[in-house]
XYZ file of C-alpha atoms in Angstrom:
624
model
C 6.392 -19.420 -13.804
C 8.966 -22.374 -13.954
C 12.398 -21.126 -12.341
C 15.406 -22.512 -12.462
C 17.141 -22.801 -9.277
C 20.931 -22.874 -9.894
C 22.117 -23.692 -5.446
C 25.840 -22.729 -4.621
C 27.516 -23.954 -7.781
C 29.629 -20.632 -7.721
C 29.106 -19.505 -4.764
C 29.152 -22.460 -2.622
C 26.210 -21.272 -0.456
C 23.647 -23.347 0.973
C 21.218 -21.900 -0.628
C 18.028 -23.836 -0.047
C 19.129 -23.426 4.085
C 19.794 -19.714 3.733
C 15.559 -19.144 1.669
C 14.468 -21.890 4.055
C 15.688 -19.456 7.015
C 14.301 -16.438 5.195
C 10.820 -17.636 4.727
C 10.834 -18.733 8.274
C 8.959 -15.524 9.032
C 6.228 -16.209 6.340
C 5.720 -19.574 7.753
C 4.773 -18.221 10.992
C 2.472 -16.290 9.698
C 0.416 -19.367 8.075
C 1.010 -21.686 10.951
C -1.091 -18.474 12.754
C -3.909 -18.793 10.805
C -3.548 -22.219 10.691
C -4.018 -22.368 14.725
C -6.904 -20.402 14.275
C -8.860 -22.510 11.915
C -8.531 -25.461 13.965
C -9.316 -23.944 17.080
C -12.136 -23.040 15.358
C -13.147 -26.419 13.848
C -13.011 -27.524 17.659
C -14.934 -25.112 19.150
C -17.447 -26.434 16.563
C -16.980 -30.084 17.309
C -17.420 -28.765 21.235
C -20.905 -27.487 20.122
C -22.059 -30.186 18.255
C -21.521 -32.061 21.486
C -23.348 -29.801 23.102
C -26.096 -30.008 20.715
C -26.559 -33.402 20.400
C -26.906 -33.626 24.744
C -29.239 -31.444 24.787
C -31.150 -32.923 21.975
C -31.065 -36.464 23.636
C -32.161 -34.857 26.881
C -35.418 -33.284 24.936
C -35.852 -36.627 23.124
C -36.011 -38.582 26.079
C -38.312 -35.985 28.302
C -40.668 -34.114 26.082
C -41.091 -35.690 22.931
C -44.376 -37.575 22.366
C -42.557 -40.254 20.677
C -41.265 -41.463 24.054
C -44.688 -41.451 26.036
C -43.348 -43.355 29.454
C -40.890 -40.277 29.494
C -42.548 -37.439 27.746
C -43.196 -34.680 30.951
C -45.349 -32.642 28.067
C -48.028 -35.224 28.194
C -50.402 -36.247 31.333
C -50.496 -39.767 30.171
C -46.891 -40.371 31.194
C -48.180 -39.623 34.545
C -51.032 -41.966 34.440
C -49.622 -44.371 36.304
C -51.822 -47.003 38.244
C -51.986 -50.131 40.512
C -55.210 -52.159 39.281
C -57.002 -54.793 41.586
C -59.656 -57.021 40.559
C -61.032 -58.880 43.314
C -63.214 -61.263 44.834
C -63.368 -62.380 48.428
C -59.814 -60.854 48.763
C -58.606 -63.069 46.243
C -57.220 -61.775 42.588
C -59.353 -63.139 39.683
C -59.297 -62.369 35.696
C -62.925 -62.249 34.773
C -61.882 -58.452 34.088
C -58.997 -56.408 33.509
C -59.156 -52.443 34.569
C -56.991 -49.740 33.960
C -57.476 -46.440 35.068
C -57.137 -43.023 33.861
C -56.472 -39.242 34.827
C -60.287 -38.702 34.329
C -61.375 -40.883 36.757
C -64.557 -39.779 38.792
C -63.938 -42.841 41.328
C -61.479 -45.478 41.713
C -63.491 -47.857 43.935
C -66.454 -49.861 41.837
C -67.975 -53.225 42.083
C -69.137 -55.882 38.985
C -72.088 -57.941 40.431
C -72.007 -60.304 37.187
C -70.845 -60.983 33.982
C -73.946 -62.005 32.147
C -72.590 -61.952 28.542
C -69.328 -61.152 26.616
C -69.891 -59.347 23.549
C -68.957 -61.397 20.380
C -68.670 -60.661 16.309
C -70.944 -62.093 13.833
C -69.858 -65.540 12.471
C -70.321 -67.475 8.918
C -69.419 -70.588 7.902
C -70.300 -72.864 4.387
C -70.195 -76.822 4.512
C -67.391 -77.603 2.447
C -67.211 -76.099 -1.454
C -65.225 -78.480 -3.276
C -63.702 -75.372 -5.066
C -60.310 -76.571 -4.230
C -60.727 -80.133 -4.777
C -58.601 -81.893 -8.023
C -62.251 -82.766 -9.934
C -62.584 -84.643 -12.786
C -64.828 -85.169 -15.956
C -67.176 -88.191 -15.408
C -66.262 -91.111 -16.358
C -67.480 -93.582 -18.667
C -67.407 -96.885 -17.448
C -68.575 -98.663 -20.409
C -64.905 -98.248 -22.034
C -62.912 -99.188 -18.913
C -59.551 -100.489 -18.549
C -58.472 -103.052 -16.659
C -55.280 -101.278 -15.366
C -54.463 -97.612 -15.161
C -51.399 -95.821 -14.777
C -50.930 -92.146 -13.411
C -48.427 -90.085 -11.770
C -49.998 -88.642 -8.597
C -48.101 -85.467 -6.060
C -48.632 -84.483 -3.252
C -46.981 -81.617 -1.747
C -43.409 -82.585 -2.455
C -44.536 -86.197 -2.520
C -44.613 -87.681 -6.215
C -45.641 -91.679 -6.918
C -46.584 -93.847 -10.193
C -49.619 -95.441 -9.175
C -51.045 -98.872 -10.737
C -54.272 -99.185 -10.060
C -56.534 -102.717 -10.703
C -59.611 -101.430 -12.137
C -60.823 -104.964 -13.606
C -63.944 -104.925 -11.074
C -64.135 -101.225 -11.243
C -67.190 -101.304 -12.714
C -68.912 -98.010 -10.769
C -67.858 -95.098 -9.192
C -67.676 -96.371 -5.529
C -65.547 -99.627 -6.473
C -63.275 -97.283 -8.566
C -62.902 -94.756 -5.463
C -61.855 -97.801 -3.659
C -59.325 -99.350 -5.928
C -57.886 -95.447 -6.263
C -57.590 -95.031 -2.578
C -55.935 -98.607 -2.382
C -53.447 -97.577 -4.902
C -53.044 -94.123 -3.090
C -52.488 -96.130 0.461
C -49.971 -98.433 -0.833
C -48.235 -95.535 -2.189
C -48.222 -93.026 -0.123
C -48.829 -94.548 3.285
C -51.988 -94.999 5.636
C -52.429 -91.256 6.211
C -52.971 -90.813 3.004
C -56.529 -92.932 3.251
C -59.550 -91.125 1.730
C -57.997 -88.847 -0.101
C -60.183 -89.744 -2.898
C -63.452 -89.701 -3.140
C -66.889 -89.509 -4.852
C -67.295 -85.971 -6.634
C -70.338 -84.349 -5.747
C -71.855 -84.625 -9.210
C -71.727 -88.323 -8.714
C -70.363 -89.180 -11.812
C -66.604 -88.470 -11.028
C -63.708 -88.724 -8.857
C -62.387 -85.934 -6.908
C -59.041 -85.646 -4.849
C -58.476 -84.014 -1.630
C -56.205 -83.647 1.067
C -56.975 -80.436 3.512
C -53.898 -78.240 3.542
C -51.790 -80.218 0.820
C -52.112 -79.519 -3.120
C -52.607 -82.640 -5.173
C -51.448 -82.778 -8.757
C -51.884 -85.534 -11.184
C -49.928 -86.528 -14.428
C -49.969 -88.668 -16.839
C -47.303 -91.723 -17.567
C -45.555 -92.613 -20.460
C -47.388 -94.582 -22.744
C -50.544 -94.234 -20.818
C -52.136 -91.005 -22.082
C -55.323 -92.378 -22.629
C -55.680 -93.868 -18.936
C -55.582 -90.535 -17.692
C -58.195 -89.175 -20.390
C -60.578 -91.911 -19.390
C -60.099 -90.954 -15.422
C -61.531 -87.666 -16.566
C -58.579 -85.254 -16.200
C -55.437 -83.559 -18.491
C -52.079 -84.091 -17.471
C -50.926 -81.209 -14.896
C -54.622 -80.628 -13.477
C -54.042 -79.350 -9.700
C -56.007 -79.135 -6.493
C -54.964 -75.329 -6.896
C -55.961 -74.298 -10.164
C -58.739 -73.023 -8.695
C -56.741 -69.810 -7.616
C -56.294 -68.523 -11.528
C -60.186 -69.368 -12.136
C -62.474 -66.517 -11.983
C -65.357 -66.457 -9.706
C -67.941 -66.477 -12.743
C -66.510 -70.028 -13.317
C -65.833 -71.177 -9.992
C -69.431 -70.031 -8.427
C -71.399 -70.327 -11.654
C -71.631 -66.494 -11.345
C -72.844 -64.447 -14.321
C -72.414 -60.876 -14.880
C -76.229 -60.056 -13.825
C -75.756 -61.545 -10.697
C -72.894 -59.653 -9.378
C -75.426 -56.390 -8.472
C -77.926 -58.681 -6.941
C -75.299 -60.307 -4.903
C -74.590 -57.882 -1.843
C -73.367 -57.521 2.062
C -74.516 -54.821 3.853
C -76.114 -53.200 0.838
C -72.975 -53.358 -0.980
C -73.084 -55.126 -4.421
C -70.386 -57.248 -5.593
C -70.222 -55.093 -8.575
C -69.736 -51.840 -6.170
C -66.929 -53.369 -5.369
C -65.698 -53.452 -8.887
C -65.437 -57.356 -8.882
C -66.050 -58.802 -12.418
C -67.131 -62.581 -13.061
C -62.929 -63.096 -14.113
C -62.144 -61.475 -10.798
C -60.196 -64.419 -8.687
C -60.955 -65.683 -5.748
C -57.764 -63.730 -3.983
C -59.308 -60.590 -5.180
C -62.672 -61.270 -4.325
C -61.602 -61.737 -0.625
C -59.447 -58.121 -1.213
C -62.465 -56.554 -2.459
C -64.865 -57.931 0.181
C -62.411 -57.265 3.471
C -61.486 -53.937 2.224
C -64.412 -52.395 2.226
C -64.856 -50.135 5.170
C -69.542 -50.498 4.952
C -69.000 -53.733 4.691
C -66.391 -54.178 7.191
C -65.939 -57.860 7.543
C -63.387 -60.413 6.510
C -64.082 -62.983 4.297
C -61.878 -65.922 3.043
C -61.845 -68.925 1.738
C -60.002 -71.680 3.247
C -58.197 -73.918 2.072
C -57.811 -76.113 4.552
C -61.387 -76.594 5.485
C -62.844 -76.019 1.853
C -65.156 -73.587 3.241
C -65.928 -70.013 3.201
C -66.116 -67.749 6.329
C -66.858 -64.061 6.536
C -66.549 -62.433 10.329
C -67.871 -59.009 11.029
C -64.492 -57.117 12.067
C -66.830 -55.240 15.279
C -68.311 -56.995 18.151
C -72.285 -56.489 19.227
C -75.310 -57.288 17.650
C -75.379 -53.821 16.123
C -72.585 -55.060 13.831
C -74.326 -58.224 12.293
C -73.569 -58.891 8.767
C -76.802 -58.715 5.935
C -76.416 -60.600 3.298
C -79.070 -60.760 -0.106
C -80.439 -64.392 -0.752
C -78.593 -64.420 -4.072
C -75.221 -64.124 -2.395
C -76.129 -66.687 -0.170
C -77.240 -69.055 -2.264
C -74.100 -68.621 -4.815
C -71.151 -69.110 -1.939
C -73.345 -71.728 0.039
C -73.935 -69.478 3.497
C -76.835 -70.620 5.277
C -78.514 -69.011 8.295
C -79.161 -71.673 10.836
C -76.944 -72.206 13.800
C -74.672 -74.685 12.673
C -73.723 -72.290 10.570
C -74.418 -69.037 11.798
C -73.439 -67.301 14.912
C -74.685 -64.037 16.190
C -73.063 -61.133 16.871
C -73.680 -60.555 21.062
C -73.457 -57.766 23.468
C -71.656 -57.493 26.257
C -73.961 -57.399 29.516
C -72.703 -56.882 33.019
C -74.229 -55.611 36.530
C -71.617 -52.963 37.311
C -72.536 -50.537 40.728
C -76.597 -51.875 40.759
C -76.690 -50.903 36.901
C -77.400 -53.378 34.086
C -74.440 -52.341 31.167
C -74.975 -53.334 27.770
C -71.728 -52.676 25.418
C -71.270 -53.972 21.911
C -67.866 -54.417 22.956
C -65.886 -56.577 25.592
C -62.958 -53.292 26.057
C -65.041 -50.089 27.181
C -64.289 -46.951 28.880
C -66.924 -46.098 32.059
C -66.057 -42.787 34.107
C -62.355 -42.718 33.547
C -61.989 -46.504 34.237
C -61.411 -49.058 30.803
C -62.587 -52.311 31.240
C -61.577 -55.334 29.736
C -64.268 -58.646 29.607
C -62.000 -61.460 29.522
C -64.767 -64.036 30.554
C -68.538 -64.311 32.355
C -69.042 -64.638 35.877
C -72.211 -65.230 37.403
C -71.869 -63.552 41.120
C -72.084 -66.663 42.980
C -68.627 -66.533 44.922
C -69.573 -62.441 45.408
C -68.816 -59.410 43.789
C -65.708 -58.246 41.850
C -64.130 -55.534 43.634
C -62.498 -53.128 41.278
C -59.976 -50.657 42.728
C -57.661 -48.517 40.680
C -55.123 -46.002 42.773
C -52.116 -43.644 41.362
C -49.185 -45.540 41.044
C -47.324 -42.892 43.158
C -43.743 -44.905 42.979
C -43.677 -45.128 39.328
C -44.452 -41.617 39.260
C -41.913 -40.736 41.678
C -39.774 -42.694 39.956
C -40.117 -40.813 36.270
C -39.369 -37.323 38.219
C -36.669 -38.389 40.029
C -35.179 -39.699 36.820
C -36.017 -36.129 34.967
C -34.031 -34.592 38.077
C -31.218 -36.820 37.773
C -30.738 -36.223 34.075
C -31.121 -32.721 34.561
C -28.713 -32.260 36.971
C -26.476 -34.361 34.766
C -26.774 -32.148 32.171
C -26.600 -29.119 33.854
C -22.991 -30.336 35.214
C -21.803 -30.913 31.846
C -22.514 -27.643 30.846
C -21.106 -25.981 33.781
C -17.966 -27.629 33.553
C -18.014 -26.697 29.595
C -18.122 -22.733 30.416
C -16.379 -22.577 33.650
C -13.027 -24.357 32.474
C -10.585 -22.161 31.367
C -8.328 -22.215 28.646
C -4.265 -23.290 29.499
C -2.790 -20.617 26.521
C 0.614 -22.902 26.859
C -0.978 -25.299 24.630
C -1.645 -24.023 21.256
C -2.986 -26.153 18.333
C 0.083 -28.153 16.546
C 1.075 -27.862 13.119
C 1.308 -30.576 10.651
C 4.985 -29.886 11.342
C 5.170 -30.103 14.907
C 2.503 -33.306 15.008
C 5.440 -34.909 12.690
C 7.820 -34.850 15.273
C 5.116 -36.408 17.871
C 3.586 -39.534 18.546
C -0.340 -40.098 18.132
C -0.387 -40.715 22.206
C 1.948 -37.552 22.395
C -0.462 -35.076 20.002
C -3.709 -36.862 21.864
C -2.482 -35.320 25.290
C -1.382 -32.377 23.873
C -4.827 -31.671 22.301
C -6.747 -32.901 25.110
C -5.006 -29.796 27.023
C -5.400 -27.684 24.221
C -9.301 -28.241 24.175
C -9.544 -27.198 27.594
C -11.630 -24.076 28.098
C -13.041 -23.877 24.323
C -16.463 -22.827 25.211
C -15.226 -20.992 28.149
C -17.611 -18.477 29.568
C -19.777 -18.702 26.368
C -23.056 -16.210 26.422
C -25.239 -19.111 24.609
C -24.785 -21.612 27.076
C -24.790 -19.311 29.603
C -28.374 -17.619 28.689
C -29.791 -21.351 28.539
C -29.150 -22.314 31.715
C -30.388 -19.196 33.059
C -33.375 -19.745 31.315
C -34.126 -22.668 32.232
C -33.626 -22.607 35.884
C -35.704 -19.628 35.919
C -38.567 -20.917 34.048
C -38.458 -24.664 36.642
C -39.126 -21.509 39.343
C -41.606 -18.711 37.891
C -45.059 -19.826 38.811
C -47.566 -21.414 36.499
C -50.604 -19.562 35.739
C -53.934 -21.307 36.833
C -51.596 -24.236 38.993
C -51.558 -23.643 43.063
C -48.239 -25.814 43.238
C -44.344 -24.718 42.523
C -41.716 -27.073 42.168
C -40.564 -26.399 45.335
C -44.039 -26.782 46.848
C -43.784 -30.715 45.560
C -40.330 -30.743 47.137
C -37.764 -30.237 44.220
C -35.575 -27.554 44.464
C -32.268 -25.379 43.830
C -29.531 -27.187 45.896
C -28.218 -24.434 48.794
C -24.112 -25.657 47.582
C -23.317 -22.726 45.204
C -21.173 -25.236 43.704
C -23.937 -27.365 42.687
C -24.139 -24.719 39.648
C -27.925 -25.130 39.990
C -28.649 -28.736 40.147
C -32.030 -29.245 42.034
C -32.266 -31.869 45.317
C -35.533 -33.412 46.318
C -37.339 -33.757 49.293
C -38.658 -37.276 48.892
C -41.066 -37.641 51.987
C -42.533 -33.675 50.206
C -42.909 -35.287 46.278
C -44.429 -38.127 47.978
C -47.245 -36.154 50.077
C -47.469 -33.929 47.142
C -48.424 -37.006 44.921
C -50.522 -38.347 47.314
C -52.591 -35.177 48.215
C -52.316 -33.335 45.069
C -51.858 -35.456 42.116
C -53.638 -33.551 39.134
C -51.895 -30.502 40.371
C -48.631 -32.320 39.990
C -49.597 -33.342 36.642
C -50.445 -29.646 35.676
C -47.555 -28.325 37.030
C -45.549 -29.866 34.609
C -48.121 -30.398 31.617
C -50.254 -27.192 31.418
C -50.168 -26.057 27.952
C -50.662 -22.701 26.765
C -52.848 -22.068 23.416
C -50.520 -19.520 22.057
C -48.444 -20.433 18.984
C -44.610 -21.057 19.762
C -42.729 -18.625 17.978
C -46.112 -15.716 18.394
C -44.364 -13.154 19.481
C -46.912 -11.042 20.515
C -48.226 -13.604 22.781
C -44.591 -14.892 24.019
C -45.142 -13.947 27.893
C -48.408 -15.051 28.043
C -47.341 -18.450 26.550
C -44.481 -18.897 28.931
C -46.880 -18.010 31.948
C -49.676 -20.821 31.019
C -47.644 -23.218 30.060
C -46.134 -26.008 32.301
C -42.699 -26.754 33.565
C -42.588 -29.341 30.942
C -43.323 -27.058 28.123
C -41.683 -24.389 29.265
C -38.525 -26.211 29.599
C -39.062 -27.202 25.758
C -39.609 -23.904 24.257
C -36.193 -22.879 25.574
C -34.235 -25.972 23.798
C -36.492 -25.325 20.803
C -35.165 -21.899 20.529
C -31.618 -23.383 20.828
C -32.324 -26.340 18.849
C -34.929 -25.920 16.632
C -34.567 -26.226 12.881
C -37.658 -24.204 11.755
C -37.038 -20.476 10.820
C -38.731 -18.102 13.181
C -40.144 -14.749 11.362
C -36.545 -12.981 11.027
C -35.511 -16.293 9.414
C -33.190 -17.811 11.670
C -32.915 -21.258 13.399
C -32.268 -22.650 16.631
C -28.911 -20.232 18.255
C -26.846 -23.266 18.363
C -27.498 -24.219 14.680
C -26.856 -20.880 13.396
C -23.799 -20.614 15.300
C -22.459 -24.148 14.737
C -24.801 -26.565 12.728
C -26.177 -29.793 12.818
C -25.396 -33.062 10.800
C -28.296 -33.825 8.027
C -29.654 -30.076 8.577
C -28.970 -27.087 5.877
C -26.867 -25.771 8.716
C -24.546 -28.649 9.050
C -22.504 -26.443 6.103
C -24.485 -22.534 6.748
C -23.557 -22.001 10.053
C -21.029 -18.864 11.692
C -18.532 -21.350 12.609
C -18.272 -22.811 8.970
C -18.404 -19.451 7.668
C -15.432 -18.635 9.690
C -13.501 -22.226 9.628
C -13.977 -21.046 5.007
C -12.704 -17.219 5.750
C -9.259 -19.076 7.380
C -8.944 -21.326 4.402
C -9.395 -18.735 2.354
C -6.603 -16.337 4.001
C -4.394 -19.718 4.371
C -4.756 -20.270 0.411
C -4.062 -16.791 0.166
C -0.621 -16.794 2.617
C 0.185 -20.054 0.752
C 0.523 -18.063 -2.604
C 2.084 -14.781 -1.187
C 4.865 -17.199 0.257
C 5.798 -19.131 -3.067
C 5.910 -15.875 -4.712
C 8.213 -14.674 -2.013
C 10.181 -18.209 -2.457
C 10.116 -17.696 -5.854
C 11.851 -14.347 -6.080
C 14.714 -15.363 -3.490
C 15.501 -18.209 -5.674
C 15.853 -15.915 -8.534
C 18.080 -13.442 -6.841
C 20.241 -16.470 -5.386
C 20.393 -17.764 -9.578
C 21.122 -14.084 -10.613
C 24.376 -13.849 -7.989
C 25.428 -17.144 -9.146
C 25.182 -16.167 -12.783
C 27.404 -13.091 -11.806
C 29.915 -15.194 -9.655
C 30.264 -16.953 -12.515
C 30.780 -14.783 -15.293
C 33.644 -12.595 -13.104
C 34.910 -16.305 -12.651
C 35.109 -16.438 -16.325
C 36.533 -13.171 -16.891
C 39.162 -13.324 -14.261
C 39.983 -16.583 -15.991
C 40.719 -14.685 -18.872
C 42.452 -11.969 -17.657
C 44.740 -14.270 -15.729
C 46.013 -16.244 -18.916
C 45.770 -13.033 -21.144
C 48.542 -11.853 -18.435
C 50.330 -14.997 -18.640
């Protein structure tokens, strides 16, 4: 409704002042709610922060993404110092590296007969990606040719005397003359005799070579035996029918390791890219084959080591891509073959794992300077190290959260308005909210229960482990101040890890085979499973963002949400921070109504004023 606010005309009120001063009241009563909803919007910003700490803290201790850290897994505790030794003295012949499932840590390598290789194949060179031309008839040749001749980036005219040219090894050298002159000295041989004899063919390993033809001198390019644009790379569009002389029979006689060319659903268009796709792809083959270009050969290496992994190949694909079993062209696949503790070991690979302890061939040794004494202990300062770290981080976090619940709120500092914030200075409203903050999660039940929890669970025993944390030295600090935080007895974890290592390990990494989240099995979960664990399952149930069976999330996401999580906007808090915007919306309208009809009494009296202003206006001159 528009209204029409007539302002002390008449009356000579100050109107606006005197509704300004009667809404007062009203104001108060938004600038309430107001309080309210922000208060509440920080006590879920104070959440979030607690969320996110405690989140980093399980990231960084038991999540099996960070394995140096994660206290869930035994392999962050396997930890070791690794000697390899002869006569005292540090050698490489072998690298070692031990494991939790180690039956000893002491053994001795008399020899290194043998390291175990893959199986090997090489071609002499293909020509396949050599520039090859037609052959030439020398019975119509020219006395001078011209041709435009790149290589790489590189592109020359070359003039080449061909008067005594009169055969294919006088041409090759007038080409190569032209090419030298060109082109430079390195550039010598990179023509030669095609294999057919009757041609020229161009190569330079690693480089493509393209030829054109001049201006004017079509036909000297014709009679050289090639078409303007031929490269030393056109061979990569050709199919393998063309390139190989390959027919469409062939390809199922043509097979590695019982596999058929055709299996592999090569055709004789297939390219040569695809045909080395097909071929290293396949898992019963498993080998990789290539051509190369710089070397003009092809090669095909069995992708496992031993002799157990040699490649078979039929006669017909042999024959086709030019392999040849001899050994200049062929190497075996070997074994590795050591004397390790009086035994003779045979392993088709040079990395192995033998009771516990993975070995690593790096070269042969033949026992003459003596043995190689292998020795592989805990790494008890790295382990150490990790726990104290877990301790300190704890205790960190535990502080935090202390502080959070224990500080108490200073009522003399209230949210401001956007009012009151006008009148203030950023660094002004900054320290006033900084003391306003103060106390917001004061003695909260949430953070309260979690602590509780899990300084109870670091203490309750572990079923089937003989060690407690305080039995490894690590325990509850006597200062009641403290809050909790645990102190450790160094020279205690240190005997403990000495003396009792796997039970350390258990102690922390036991896991139970009950479901999180099984209900009916909860207890006997939290019983069998490690401190590790345990400590886990009590941030999940804080943190998580699964539903358990009644449906609901982590506490702390259901009561305040989580960025990039349906509960960043369905949470209590949110729910809440929308009821105050809601009743604020609501206040907002009740007061402009209340505005409204003040204004419209004010206009009404100043209508009256006037017209008795009129009338005794009248009456005065009717009287004279």
């Amino acid at each position: 409704m528009s209204i029409t606010r007539i302002t002390g005309i008449t009356s000579g009120l100050d109107t606006d002042t005197m509704i300004e001063d009667l809404m007062e009241i009203e104001k108060l009563k938004i600038d309430k709610v107001e309080r309210e909803k922000t208060y509440a919007e920080w006590e879920q910003e104070a959440y979030r922060e607690v969320i996110d700490s405690l989140k980093a803290f399980q990231s960084e201790y038991f999540d099996y993404l960070n394995p140096d850290t994660n206290l869930r897994s035994a392999g962050t505790f396997a930890e070791f110092n690794e000697i390899a030794q002869v006569a005292g003295e540090d050698v490489n012949y072998v690298t070692v590296t031990g494991s939790l499932s180690m039956q000893n840590n002491s053994h001795t390598i008399e020899s290194i007969t043998q390291l175990a290789t893959r199986d090997e194949w090489v071609t002499d060179a293909t020509g396949i990606g050599n520039l090859n031309g037609n052959t030439i008839d020398f019975g119509s040749l020219p006395s001078e040719i011209e041709i435009s001749l790149t290589i790489d980036d590189n592109t020359k005219v070359l003039t080449v005397d061909t008067s005594a040219a009169n055969n294919l090894n006088k041409l090759v050298t007038a080409l190569d003359d032209a090419i030298t002159d060109a082109f430079g000295s390195d550039y010598a041989g990179v023509v030669q005799e095609s294999s057919s004899g009757d041609a020229v063919s161009f190569r330079l390993d690693g480089s493509e070579i393209t030829i054109l033809e001049t201006t004017g001198n079509e036909d000297d390019l014709t009679w050289l035996g090639f078409e303007s644009g031929d490269s030393s790379d056109d061979y990569k569009n050709e199919g393998i029918g063309t390139l190989l002389d390959i027919s469409v029979a062939d390809l199922s006689d043509m097979t590695i390791n019982g596999v058929s060319l055709n299996d592999l659903g090569l055709t004789v268009d297939s390219t040569m890219s695809e045909l080395e796709e097909a071929i290293s792809s396949n898992s019963t083959i498993n080998a990789d084959f290539y051509y190369s270009e710089m070397s003009d050969t092809f090669e095909m290496v069995s992708k496992d080591y031993g002799s157990a992994n040699d490649l078979v190949m039929s006669t017909e694909f042999m024959d086709k891509f030019g392999f040849v079993d001899d050994a200049a062209h062929h190497d075996e696949g070997k074994n590795a073959i050591l004397e390790l503790d009086g035994t003779t070991v045979v392993k088709s690979s040079n990395t192995f794992t033998l009771e516990g302890v993975k070995y690593e061939l790096n070269s042969t040794y033949d026992g003459s300077d003596g043995d190689i004494e292998v020795h592989v202990e805990n790494d008890i300062d790295t382990v150490k190290e990790k726990i104290e770290s877990f301790v300190t981080t704890y205790n960190g976090l535990i502080e935090s959260l202390n502080s959070k619940i224990e500080e108490t709120r200073d009522y003399d500092y209230e949210p401001l308005t956007d009012d009151e914030k006008e009148a203030l200075s950023d660094d002004e409203i900054e320290k006033w909210e900084k003391y306003a903050k103060l106390g917001i999660l004061h003695s909260d039940s949430t953070i309260s229960t979690l602590l509780t929890s899990m300084r109870t669970a670091l203490y309750e025993s572990v079923e089937g482990v003989d060690l407690s944390l305080s039995d490894i030295g690590i325990q509850t600090s006597s200062n009641y101040q403290d809050g909790g935080k645990l102190v450790i007895d160094d020279d205690k974890l240190t005997d403990a890890l000495e003396n009792n290592f796997e039970d350390v390990v258990d102690l922390f990494t036991s896991s139970s085979d009950k479901e999180y989240l099984d209900t009916d099995n909860a207890s006997e979960r939290y019983s069998e499973n490690g401190l590790a664990n345990r400590i886990n399952d009590i941030l999940q149930n804080s943190l998580r963002t699964t539903r358990d069976s009644s449906g609901l999330k982590g506490t702390l996401l259901e009561k305040a949400g989580i960025s990039g999580d349906v509960t960043e906007f369905d949470n209590s808090l949110s729910e809440k921070i929308s009821d105050y915007e809601d009743r604020i919306e609501s206040l907002w309208d009740l007061y402009y109504d209340k505005e409204d009809a003040l204004y419209l009494k004010f206009a009404n009296m100043e209508a009256a004023l006037s017209e008795l202003q009129s009338q005794s206006s009248s009456l005065a001159s009717a009287l004279g």
